[in-house]
Amino acid sequence: MDDLFDGQPREERIAPGAWLLHGFVSEIADTLLDAARQVAVQAPFRHMLTPGGHRMSAAMTNCGTAGWVSDAHGYRYQRTDPDTGKPWPSMPEVFRQLAKQAAATAGFPDFIPDACLINRYQPGTRLSLHQDRNERDINAPIVSVSLGLPAIFLFGGNRRSNKPQRYRLAHGDVAVWGGPSRLAYHGVAPIANGHHPATGECRINLTLRKAL
Ligand code: MD3
Ligand code: FE
């Protein structure tokens, strides 16, 4: 298992508690994508509605004890998939392992995620600036994994009015967001057209969280 992580990652600290681990999962990207596809067989990707009634640009699904959902009642985590009424698929062990290792690398030992939101972006899909604050324990970091087409990630810092800094997230990159950056505003610029050998015409993002 150890040698699965033997690539040559470049670690970049973009703010206190916020790390980009370039190439951290390059060697296991196909394994992660296969696992994500298995999840999507049980819990298909869907476009959730915002509380305001707008269809979200990214298609989403979840695995783990709880999943993030959005509907007319608001944003929250719940243990069942609203589309099927069944529990979300269990979190693949490889997701838990990589999240724990990435978090430890960024200075957050003992991170154990219980939820993984899987976002699928097609060209033109974007995610507007927001905070992730539906998780109970804001002391736990969030680990994100980028797969397939690249994205321009927008990092706005701790005030919405800050002009966001732009970072390129490529296939195999991992980011860790904790400590003073845990509630930072962030988003994703519209995905550019392209083709990636691992995913075709899309970008897949995993965000591993301690939600409950
Ligand atoms: C910074 N996803 O699912 S991952 C999300 O690429 C989300 O799909 C984006 O934002 C995506 O909520 C960005 C990077 C990320 C995730 C969580 C963060 C950055 C973060 C939490 C706090 C600060
Ligand atoms: Fe987010």
GROMACS .gro file of N, CA, C and O and ligand atoms in nm, residues 130 132 186 209, ligand 2:
model
   17
  130HIS      N    1  -1.817   3.019  -0.196
  130HIS     CA    2  -1.896   2.977  -0.080
  130HIS      C    3  -1.804   2.934   0.033
  130HIS      O    4  -1.684   2.918   0.013
  132ASP      N    5  -1.774   2.619   0.338
  132ASP     CA    6  -1.826   2.488   0.378
  132ASP      C    7  -1.846   2.493   0.529
  132ASP      O    8  -1.748   2.486   0.605
  186HIS      N    9  -1.432   2.990  -0.118
  186HIS     CA   10  -1.366   2.923  -0.229
  186HIS      C   11  -1.469   2.887  -0.336
  186HIS      O   12  -1.589   2.882  -0.308
  209ARG      N   13  -1.468   1.465   0.426
  209ARG     CA   14  -1.507   1.551   0.537
  209ARG      C   15  -1.539   1.473   0.663
  209ARG      O   16  -1.582   1.357   0.654
  214FE      FE   17  -1.667   2.394  -0.086
   0.00000   0.00000   0.00000
